[in-house]
mmCIF file of C-alpha atoms in Angstrom:
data_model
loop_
_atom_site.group_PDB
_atom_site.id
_atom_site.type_symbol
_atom_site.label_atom_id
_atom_site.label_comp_id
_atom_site.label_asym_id
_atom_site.label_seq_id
_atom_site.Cartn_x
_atom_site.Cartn_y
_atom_site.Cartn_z
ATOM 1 C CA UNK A 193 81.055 -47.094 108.807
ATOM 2 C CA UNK A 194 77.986 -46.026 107.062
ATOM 3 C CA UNK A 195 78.554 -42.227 104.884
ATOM 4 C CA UNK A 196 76.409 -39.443 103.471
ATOM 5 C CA UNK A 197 78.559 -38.339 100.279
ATOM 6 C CA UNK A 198 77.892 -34.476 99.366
ATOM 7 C CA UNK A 199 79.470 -32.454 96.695
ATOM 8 C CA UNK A 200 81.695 -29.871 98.560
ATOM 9 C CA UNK A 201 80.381 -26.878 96.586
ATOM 10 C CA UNK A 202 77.098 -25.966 94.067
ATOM 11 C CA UNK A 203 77.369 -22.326 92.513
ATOM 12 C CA UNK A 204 74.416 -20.927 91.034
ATOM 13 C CA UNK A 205 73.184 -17.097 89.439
ATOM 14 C CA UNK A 206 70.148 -15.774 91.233
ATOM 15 C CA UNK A 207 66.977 -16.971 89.557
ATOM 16 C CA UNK A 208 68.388 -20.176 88.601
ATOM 17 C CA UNK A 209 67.809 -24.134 90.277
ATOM 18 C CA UNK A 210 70.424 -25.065 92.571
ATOM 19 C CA UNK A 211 70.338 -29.437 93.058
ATOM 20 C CA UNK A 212 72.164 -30.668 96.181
ATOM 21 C CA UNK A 213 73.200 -34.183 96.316
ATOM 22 C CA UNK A 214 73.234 -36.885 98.119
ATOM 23 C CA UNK A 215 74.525 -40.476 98.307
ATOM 24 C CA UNK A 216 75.363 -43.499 100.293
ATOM 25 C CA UNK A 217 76.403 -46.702 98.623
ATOM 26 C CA UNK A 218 73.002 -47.988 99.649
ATOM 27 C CA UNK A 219 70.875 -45.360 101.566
ATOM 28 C CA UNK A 220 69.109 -47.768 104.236
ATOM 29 C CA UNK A 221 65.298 -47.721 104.657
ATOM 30 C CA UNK A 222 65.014 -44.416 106.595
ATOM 31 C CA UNK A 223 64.424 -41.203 106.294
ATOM 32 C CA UNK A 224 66.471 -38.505 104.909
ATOM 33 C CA UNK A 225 66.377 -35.158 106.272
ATOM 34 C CA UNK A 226 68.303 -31.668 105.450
ATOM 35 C CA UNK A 227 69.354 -28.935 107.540
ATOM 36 C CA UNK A 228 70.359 -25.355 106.454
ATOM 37 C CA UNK A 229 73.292 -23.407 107.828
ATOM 38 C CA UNK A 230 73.627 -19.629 107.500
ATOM 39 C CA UNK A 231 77.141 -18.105 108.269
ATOM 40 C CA UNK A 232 77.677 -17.857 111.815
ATOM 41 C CA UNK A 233 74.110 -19.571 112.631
ATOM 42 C CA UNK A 234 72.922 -22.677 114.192
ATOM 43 C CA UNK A 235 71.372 -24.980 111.339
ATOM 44 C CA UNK A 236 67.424 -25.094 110.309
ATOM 45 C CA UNK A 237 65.779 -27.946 109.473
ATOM 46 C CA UNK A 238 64.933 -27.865 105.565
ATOM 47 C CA UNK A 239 63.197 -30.952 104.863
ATOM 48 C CA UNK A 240 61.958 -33.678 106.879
ATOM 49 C CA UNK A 241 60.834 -37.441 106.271
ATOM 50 C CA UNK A 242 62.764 -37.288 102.725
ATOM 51 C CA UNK A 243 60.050 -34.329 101.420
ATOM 52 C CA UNK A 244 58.309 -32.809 104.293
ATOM 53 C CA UNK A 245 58.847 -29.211 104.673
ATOM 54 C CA UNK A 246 58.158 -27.504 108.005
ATOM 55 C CA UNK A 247 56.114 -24.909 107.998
ATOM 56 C CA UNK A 248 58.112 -21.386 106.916
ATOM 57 C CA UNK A 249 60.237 -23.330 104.745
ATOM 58 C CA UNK A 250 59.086 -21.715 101.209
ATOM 59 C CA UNK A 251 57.725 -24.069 98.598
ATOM 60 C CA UNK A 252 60.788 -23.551 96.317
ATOM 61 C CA UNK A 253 62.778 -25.285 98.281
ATOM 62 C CA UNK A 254 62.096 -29.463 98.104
ATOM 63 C CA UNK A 255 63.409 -32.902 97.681
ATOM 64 C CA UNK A 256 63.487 -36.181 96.589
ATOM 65 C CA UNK A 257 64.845 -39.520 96.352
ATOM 66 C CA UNK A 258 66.045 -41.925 93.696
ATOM 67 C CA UNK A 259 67.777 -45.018 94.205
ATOM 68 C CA UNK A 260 70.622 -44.494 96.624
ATOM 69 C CA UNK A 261 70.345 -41.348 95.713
ATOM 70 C CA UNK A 262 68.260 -38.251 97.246
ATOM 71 C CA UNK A 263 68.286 -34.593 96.078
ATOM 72 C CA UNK A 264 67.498 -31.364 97.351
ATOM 73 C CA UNK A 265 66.351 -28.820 95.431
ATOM 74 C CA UNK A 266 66.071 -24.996 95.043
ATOM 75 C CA UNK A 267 63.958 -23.371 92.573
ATOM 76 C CA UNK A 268 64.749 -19.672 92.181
ATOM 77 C CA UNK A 269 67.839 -19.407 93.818
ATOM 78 C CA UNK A 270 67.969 -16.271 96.207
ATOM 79 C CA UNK A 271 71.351 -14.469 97.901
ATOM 80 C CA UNK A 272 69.662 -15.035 101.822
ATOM 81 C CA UNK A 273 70.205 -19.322 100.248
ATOM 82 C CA UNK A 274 73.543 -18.889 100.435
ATOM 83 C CA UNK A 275 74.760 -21.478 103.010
ATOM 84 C CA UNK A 276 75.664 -24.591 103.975
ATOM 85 C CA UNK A 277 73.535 -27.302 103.537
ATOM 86 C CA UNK A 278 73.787 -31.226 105.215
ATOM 87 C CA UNK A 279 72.102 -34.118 104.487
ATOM 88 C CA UNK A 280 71.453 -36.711 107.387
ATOM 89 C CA UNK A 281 69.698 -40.144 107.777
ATOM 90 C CA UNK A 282 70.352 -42.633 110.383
ATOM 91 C CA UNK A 283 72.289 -46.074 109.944
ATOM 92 C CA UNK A 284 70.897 -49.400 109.388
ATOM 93 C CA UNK A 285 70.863 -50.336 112.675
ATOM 94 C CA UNK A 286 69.162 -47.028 113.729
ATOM 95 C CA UNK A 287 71.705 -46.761 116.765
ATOM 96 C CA UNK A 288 73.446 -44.211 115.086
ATOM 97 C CA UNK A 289 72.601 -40.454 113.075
ATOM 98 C CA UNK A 290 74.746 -39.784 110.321
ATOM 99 C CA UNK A 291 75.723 -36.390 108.426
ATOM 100 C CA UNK A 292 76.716 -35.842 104.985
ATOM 101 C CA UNK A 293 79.826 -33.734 104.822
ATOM 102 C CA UNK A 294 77.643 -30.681 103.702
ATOM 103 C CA UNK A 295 77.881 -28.300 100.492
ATOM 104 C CA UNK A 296 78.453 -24.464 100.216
ATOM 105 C CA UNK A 297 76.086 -22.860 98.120
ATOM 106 C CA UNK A 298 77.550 -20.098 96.327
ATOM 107 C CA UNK A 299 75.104 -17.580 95.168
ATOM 108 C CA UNK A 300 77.401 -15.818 91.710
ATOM 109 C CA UNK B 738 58.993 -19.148 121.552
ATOM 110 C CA UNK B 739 60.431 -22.860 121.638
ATOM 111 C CA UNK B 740 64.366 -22.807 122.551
ATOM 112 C CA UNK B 741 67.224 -24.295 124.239
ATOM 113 C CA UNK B 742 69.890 -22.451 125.543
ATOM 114 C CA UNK B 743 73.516 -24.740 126.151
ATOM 115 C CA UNK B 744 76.429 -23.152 128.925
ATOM 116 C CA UNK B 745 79.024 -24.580 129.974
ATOM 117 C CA UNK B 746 81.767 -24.036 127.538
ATOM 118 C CA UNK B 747 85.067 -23.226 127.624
ATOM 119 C CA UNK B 748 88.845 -23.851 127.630
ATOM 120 C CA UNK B 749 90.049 -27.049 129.672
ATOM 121 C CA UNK B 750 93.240 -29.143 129.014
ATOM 122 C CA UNK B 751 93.569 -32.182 127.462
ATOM 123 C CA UNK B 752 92.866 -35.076 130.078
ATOM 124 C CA UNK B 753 90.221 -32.895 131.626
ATOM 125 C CA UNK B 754 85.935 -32.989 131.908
ATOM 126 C CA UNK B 755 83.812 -30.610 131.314
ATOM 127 C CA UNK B 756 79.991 -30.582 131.647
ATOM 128 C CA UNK B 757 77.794 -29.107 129.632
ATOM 129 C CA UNK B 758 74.456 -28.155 130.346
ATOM 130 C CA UNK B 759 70.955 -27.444 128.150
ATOM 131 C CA UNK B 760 67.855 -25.593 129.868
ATOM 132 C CA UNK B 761 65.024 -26.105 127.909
ATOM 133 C CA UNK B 762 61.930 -23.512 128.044
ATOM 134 C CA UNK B 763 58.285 -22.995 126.000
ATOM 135 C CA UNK B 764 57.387 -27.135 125.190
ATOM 136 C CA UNK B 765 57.262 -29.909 127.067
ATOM 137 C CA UNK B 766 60.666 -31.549 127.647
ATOM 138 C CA UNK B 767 59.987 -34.787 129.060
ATOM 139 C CA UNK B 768 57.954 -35.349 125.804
ATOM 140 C CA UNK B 769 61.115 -35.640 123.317
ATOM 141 C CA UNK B 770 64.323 -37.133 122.378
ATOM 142 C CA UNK B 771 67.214 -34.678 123.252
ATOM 143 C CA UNK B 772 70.903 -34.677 121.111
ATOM 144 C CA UNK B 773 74.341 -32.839 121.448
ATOM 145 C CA UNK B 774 75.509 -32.200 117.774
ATOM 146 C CA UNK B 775 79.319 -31.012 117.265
ATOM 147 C CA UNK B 776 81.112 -28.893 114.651
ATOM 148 C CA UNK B 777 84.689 -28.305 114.729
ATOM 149 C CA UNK B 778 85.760 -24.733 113.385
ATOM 150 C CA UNK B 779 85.203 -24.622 109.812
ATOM 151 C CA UNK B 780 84.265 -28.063 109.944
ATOM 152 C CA UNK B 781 80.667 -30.287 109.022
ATOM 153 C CA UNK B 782 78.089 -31.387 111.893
ATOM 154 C CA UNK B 783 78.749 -34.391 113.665
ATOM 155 C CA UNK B 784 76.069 -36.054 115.800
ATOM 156 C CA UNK B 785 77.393 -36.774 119.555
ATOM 157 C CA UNK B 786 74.684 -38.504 121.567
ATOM 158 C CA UNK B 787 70.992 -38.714 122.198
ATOM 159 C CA UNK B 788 68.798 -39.873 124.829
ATOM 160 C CA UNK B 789 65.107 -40.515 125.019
ATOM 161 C CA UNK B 790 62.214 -38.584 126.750
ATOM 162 C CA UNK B 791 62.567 -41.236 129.908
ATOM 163 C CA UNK B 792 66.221 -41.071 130.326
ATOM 164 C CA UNK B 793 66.772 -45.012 129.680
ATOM 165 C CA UNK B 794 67.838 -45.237 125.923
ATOM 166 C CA UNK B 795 71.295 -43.628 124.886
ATOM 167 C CA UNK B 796 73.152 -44.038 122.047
ATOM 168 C CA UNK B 797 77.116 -42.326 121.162
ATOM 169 C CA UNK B 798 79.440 -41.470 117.984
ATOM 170 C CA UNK B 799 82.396 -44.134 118.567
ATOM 171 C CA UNK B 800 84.320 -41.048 118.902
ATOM 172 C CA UNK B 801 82.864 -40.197 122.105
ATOM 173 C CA UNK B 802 81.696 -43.431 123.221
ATOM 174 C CA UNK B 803 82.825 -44.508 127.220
ATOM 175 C CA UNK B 804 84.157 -40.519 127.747
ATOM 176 C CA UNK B 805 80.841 -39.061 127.297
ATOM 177 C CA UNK B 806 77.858 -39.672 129.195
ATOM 178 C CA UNK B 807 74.652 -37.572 128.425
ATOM 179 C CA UNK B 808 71.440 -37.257 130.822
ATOM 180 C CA UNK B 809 68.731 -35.311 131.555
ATOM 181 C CA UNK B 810 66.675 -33.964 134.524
ATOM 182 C CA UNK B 811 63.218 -33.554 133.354
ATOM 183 C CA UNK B 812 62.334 -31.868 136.573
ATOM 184 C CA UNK B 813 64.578 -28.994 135.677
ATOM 185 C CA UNK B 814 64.183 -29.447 132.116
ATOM 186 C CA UNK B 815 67.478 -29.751 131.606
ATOM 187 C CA UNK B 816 69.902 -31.929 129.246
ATOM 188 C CA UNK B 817 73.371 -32.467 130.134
ATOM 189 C CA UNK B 818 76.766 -33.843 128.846
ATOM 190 C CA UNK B 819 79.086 -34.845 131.042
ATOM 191 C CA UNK B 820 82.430 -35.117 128.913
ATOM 192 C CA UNK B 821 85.612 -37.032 130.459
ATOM 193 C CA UNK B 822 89.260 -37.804 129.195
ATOM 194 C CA UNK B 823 88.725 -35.122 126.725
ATOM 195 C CA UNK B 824 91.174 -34.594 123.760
ATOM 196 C CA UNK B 825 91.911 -31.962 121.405
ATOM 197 C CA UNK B 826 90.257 -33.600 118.638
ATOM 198 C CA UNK B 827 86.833 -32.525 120.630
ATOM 199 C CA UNK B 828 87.275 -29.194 120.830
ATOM 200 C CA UNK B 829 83.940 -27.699 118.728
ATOM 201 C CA UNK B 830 80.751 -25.789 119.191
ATOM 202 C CA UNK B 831 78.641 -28.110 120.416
ATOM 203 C CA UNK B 832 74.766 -27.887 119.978
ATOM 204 C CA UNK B 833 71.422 -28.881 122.103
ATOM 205 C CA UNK B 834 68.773 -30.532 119.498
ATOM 206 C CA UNK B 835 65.203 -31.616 120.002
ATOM 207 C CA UNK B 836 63.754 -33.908 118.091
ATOM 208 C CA UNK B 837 62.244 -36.715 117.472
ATOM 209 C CA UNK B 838 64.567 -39.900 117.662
ATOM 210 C CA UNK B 839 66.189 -39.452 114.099
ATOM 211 C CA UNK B 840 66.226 -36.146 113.452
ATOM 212 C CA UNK B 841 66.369 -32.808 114.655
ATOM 213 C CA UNK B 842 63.882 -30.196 114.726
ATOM 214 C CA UNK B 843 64.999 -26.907 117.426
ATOM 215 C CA UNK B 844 68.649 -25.978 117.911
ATOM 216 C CA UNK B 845 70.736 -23.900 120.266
ATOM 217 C CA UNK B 846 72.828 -21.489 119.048
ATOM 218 C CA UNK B 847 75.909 -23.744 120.719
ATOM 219 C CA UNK B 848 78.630 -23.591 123.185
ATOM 220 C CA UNK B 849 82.254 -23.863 121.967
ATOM 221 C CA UNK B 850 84.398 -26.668 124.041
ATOM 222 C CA UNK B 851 88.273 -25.811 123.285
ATOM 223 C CA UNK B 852 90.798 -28.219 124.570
ATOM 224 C CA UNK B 853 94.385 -27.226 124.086
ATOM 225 C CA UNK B 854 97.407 -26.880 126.659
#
């Protein structure tokens, strides 16, 4: 079955760049997308179409793709960006959506 | 504001159904694919189902795949999911989405499904 792989965990000090992977072993022609999850909260869709950002969503916060591999980023890392965050794309067929396990952003 | 509201949570045994509904409100329903999302306590998303703005394409998670059946009433701007021969393994807080087909753009804050003897 087709997989999103995430690192479990990212820690980062305020101020700093926190980079979220990731990786399939071979991320199909569609779109990645990347949803936000506060404690206790529904999830927020981060990114859309691989680097759209809705509006609200500040510009610190982007991503990207390389190979198999796509990244989101967060520039300035803030305490309220502690959360999870999970990657999710769609197989090759389409048929079916597919999460990434999701990562815990530790703000130190 | 755009939201959708899910009910029809609770505790059932395994074996049992349960049907869970989604009232839509502030955008126009019958415009957009609608999905039920999952998360297990402490646990990552899953994606459940979805079903287009007509009501004629679905599509399922294996997991859930001949025990769930999701629909809609577009009428009553409503989603539902209709979930049979459940098993403990399903027990989670299960989430409304719209979006477009491949994504998801406006969650519910969820209903939690427990099934345990």
């Amino acid at each position: 079955s087709y997989e999103l792989t995430q690192p479990p965990s990212v820690s980062v000090s305020p101020g700093q760049t926190a980079r979220i992977t990731c990786s399939a072993d071979a991320l199909p022609n569609q779109y990645t997308y990347w949803y936000q999850q506060r404690p206790g909260q529904a999830p927020v869709l981060l990114i859309y179409k691989d680097s759209g950002r809705p509006s609200g969503v500040p510009e610190r916060i982007s991503a990207s793709r390389s190979g198999t591999t796509v990244t989101l980023t967060i520039s300035g890392v803030q305490a309220e960006d502690e959360a999870d965050y999970y990657c999710q794309s769609t197989d090759r067929s389409g048929a079916s959506v597919v999460f990434g396990g999701g990562t815990k952003l530790t703000v130190l | 504001e755009v939201q959708v509201v899910e009910s029809g949570g609770g505790l059932v045994q395994p074996g049992g159904s349960l049907r869970l509904s989604c009232a839509a409100s502030k955008f126009t329903f019958s415009n957009y694919w609608m999905h039920w999302v999952r998360q297990a306590p402490g646990k990552g998303l899953v994606w459940v189902s979805r079903l287009n703005s007509d009501g004629t394409t679905t599509n399922y998670a294996d997991s859930v795949k001949g025990r769930f059946t999701i629909s809609r009433d577009n009428a009553k701007n409503t989603l539902y999911l209709q979930m049979n021969s459940l098993r403990v393994e399903d027990t989670a807080v299960y989430y409304c989405v719209e979006g477009p087909m491949d994504s998801f753009d406006i969650w519910g804050q969820g209903t939690m499904v427990t099934v345990s003897s």
